[in-house]
């Protein structure tokens, strides 16, 4: 079968169908037939169909990042730096697995309970101790410590605690820290650049430069709006990033409501959608004014809950995690002093599509930041 033969088959089918009719179709018959068939035969792929194509490629791309660890396996202390989407969490899990299989007692930790839950699922069949940082076992020593989202724990108090549970301490012990210190620091936890530089003097440094989560369009838009380098895109181009500007919370909620309906019509399931609010708390988000929130198609993430529908997150809560489709809301200068850091975290969560909803004042702020960045670059 090729294009020419497929064309011939369809022409023969059409000729046979017409010859079998008592009368030929007239008027709007063809239009009605086209409308009936379009959901299955439209030449433009639906968003859900494009999602499946992109998702198939991501695991292979992430697995290719393991090569970056091979050269450093003989080193006891490693700092792995990379922007959001470069595969740090998967590499942290793989590093912990390899250390455990080598006979070491291993602690894999991070600040986020949700990320710890994800890591525990990945390593469920191997004896790695996976705990959120505030739940690390007291009085237990480990041969090796692996830290994901390390920029959240790079401060005196947290590093002192790691020192106390690591056999040999930070200067002689075996540890791996995976971090994005340039753009995700200060969103959750605290970060000391001085301490980070001291740790780098003790370690082998690995830099991850390939992005295996975000599409090329998401990477380009994130670089434009935040100035962050997310590495080279390895996935497909993906859908265009949607940006919606609103005058007040009511008009913003209406715009979000319409967009969520469009996603649903495209075949996207609610459990594939994450709404990330840049406000301090999801209760302050304009998403609470939407009909989807009232119908509980979207619900705030709470500790210990298993979501079966859409989810509403803060930037701090979703850091380290991802979702197929992400809507970023409440980009407003009144929401936070670290608004741009939160925007970076939120924009780098999606694997397929991204939409951003920002107030008029938020748009003015962003335009002034981009203008200043361009002037400095010039």
mmCIF file with all atom_site columns, C-alpha atoms in Angstrom, residues 51 54-65 82-90 115 118 148-149 180 184 209-219 222 230-239 318-326 344-353:
data_model
loop_
_atom_site.group_PDB
_atom_site.id
_atom_site.type_symbol
_atom_site.label_atom_id
_atom_site.label_alt_id
_atom_site.label_comp_id
_atom_site.label_asym_id
_atom_site.label_entity_id
_atom_site.label_seq_id
_atom_site.pdbx_PDB_ins_code
_atom_site.Cartn_x
_atom_site.Cartn_y
_atom_site.Cartn_z
_atom_site.occupancy
_atom_site.B_iso_or_equiv
_atom_site.pdbx_formal_charge
_atom_site.auth_seq_id
_atom_site.auth_comp_id
_atom_site.auth_asym_id
_atom_site.auth_atom_id
_atom_site.pdbx_PDB_model_num
ATOM 1  C CA . UNK A 1 51  ? -0.226 13.724 23.309 1.00 0.00 ? 51  UNK A CA 1
ATOM 2  C CA . UNK A 1 54  ? 4.848  12.815 22.382 1.00 0.00 ? 54  UNK A CA 1
ATOM 3  C CA . UNK A 1 55  ? 4.444  10.579 25.429 1.00 0.00 ? 55  UNK A CA 1
ATOM 4  C CA . UNK A 1 56  ? 5.869  7.584  23.557 1.00 0.00 ? 56  UNK A CA 1
ATOM 5  C CA . UNK A 1 57  ? 9.148  9.421  23.025 1.00 0.00 ? 57  UNK A CA 1
ATOM 6  C CA . UNK A 1 58  ? 9.741  10.811 26.531 1.00 0.00 ? 58  UNK A CA 1
ATOM 7  C CA . UNK A 1 59  ? 10.832 7.623  28.328 1.00 0.00 ? 59  UNK A CA 1
ATOM 8  C CA . UNK A 1 60  ? 13.428 6.835  25.665 1.00 0.00 ? 60  UNK A CA 1
ATOM 9  C CA . UNK A 1 61  ? 14.746 10.394 25.845 1.00 0.00 ? 61  UNK A CA 1
ATOM 10 C CA . UNK A 1 62  ? 15.031 10.281 29.644 1.00 0.00 ? 62  UNK A CA 1
ATOM 11 C CA . UNK A 1 63  ? 16.801 6.931  29.534 1.00 0.00 ? 63  UNK A CA 1
ATOM 12 C CA . UNK A 1 64  ? 19.435 8.428  27.229 1.00 0.00 ? 64  UNK A CA 1
ATOM 13 C CA . UNK A 1 65  ? 20.389 10.798 30.051 1.00 0.00 ? 65  UNK A CA 1
ATOM 14 C CA . UNK A 1 82  ? 20.302 20.776 35.000 1.00 0.00 ? 82  UNK A CA 1
ATOM 15 C CA . UNK A 1 83  ? 17.269 22.885 34.214 1.00 0.00 ? 83  UNK A CA 1
ATOM 16 C CA . UNK A 1 84  ? 13.720 21.676 34.662 1.00 0.00 ? 84  UNK A CA 1
ATOM 17 C CA . UNK A 1 85  ? 12.915 18.778 32.352 1.00 0.00 ? 85  UNK A CA 1
ATOM 18 C CA . UNK A 1 86  ? 16.458 17.468 31.963 1.00 0.00 ? 86  UNK A CA 1
ATOM 19 C CA . UNK A 1 87  ? 15.686 14.203 33.770 1.00 0.00 ? 87  UNK A CA 1
ATOM 20 C CA . UNK A 1 88  ? 17.206 14.889 37.200 1.00 0.00 ? 88  UNK A CA 1
ATOM 21 C CA . UNK A 1 89  ? 14.555 12.975 39.161 1.00 0.00 ? 89  UNK A CA 1
ATOM 22 C CA . UNK A 1 90  ? 14.845 9.845  37.018 1.00 0.00 ? 90  UNK A CA 1
ATOM 23 C CA . UNK A 1 115 ? 8.143  13.744 44.711 1.00 0.00 ? 115 UNK A CA 1
ATOM 24 C CA . UNK A 1 118 ? 6.924  9.207  43.035 1.00 0.00 ? 118 UNK A CA 1
ATOM 25 C CA . UNK A 1 148 ? 16.714 15.246 44.499 1.00 0.00 ? 148 UNK A CA 1
ATOM 26 C CA . UNK A 1 149 ? 15.628 18.895 44.115 1.00 0.00 ? 149 UNK A CA 1
ATOM 27 C CA . UNK A 1 180 ? 18.623 23.404 39.491 1.00 0.00 ? 180 UNK A CA 1
ATOM 28 C CA . UNK A 1 184 ? 14.159 26.909 41.179 1.00 0.00 ? 184 UNK A CA 1
ATOM 29 C CA . UNK A 1 209 ? 21.950 19.959 28.609 1.00 0.00 ? 209 UNK A CA 1
ATOM 30 C CA . UNK A 1 210 ? 19.170 17.982 26.916 1.00 0.00 ? 210 UNK A CA 1
ATOM 31 C CA . UNK A 1 211 ? 15.523 18.532 27.814 1.00 0.00 ? 211 UNK A CA 1
ATOM 32 C CA . UNK A 1 212 ? 13.507 15.330 27.779 1.00 0.00 ? 212 UNK A CA 1
ATOM 33 C CA . UNK A 1 213 ? 10.201 16.614 29.194 1.00 0.00 ? 213 UNK A CA 1
ATOM 34 C CA . UNK A 1 214 ? 9.099  19.794 27.440 1.00 0.00 ? 214 UNK A CA 1
ATOM 35 C CA . UNK A 1 215 ? 8.224  20.348 23.793 1.00 0.00 ? 215 UNK A CA 1
ATOM 36 C CA . UNK A 1 216 ? 10.210 22.811 21.706 1.00 0.00 ? 216 UNK A CA 1
ATOM 37 C CA . UNK A 1 217 ? 7.393  25.398 21.864 1.00 0.00 ? 217 UNK A CA 1
ATOM 38 C CA . UNK A 1 218 ? 7.267  25.253 25.674 1.00 0.00 ? 218 UNK A CA 1
ATOM 39 C CA . UNK A 1 219 ? 11.050 25.559 25.951 1.00 0.00 ? 219 UNK A CA 1
ATOM 40 C CA . UNK A 1 222 ? 9.848  29.683 28.856 1.00 0.00 ? 222 UNK A CA 1
ATOM 41 C CA . UNK A 1 230 ? 16.141 24.664 29.647 1.00 0.00 ? 230 UNK A CA 1
ATOM 42 C CA . UNK A 1 231 ? 18.594 22.858 27.429 1.00 0.00 ? 231 UNK A CA 1
ATOM 43 C CA . UNK A 1 232 ? 18.123 21.549 23.925 1.00 0.00 ? 232 UNK A CA 1
ATOM 44 C CA . UNK A 1 233 ? 14.668 20.164 23.117 1.00 0.00 ? 233 UNK A CA 1
ATOM 45 C CA . UNK A 1 234 ? 14.629 16.485 22.216 1.00 0.00 ? 234 UNK A CA 1
ATOM 46 C CA . UNK A 1 235 ? 10.856 16.005 21.977 1.00 0.00 ? 235 UNK A CA 1
ATOM 47 C CA . UNK A 1 236 ? 8.594  17.222 19.178 1.00 0.00 ? 236 UNK A CA 1
ATOM 48 C CA . UNK A 1 237 ? 7.477  20.776 18.492 1.00 0.00 ? 237 UNK A CA 1
ATOM 49 C CA . UNK A 1 238 ? 4.129  20.312 20.256 1.00 0.00 ? 238 UNK A CA 1
ATOM 50 C CA . UNK A 1 239 ? 1.131  22.667 20.370 1.00 0.00 ? 239 UNK A CA 1
ATOM 51 C CA . UNK A 1 318 ? 4.128  20.742 41.990 1.00 0.00 ? 318 UNK A CA 1
ATOM 52 C CA . UNK A 1 319 ? 7.885  21.400 41.792 1.00 0.00 ? 319 UNK A CA 1
ATOM 53 C CA . UNK A 1 320 ? 9.626  18.187 40.766 1.00 0.00 ? 320 UNK A CA 1
ATOM 54 C CA . UNK A 1 321 ? 6.452  16.748 39.233 1.00 0.00 ? 321 UNK A CA 1
ATOM 55 C CA . UNK A 1 322 ? 4.870  16.973 35.786 1.00 0.00 ? 322 UNK A CA 1
ATOM 56 C CA . UNK A 1 323 ? 1.568  16.622 33.924 1.00 0.00 ? 323 UNK A CA 1
ATOM 57 C CA . UNK A 1 324 ? 0.531  16.255 30.276 1.00 0.00 ? 324 UNK A CA 1
ATOM 58 C CA . UNK A 1 325 ? -1.419 19.534 30.201 1.00 0.00 ? 325 UNK A CA 1
ATOM 59 C CA . UNK A 1 326 ? -0.765 22.538 32.462 1.00 0.00 ? 326 UNK A CA 1
ATOM 60 C CA . UNK A 1 344 ? 9.517  29.199 35.777 1.00 0.00 ? 344 UNK A CA 1
ATOM 61 C CA . UNK A 1 345 ? 8.509  26.189 37.880 1.00 0.00 ? 345 UNK A CA 1
ATOM 62 C CA . UNK A 1 346 ? 4.935  26.214 36.570 1.00 0.00 ? 346 UNK A CA 1
ATOM 63 C CA . UNK A 1 347 ? 5.864  26.649 32.895 1.00 0.00 ? 347 UNK A CA 1
ATOM 64 C CA . UNK A 1 348 ? 8.264  23.701 32.978 1.00 0.00 ? 348 UNK A CA 1
ATOM 65 C CA . UNK A 1 349 ? 5.775  21.113 34.321 1.00 0.00 ? 349 UNK A CA 1
ATOM 66 C CA . UNK A 1 350 ? 3.866  20.196 31.098 1.00 0.00 ? 350 UNK A CA 1
ATOM 67 C CA . UNK A 1 351 ? 4.805  17.370 28.760 1.00 0.00 ? 351 UNK A CA 1
ATOM 68 C CA . UNK A 1 352 ? 2.347  18.331 26.005 1.00 0.00 ? 352 UNK A CA 1
ATOM 69 C CA . UNK A 1 353 ? 0.467  21.646 26.270 1.00 0.00 ? 353 UNK A CA 1
#
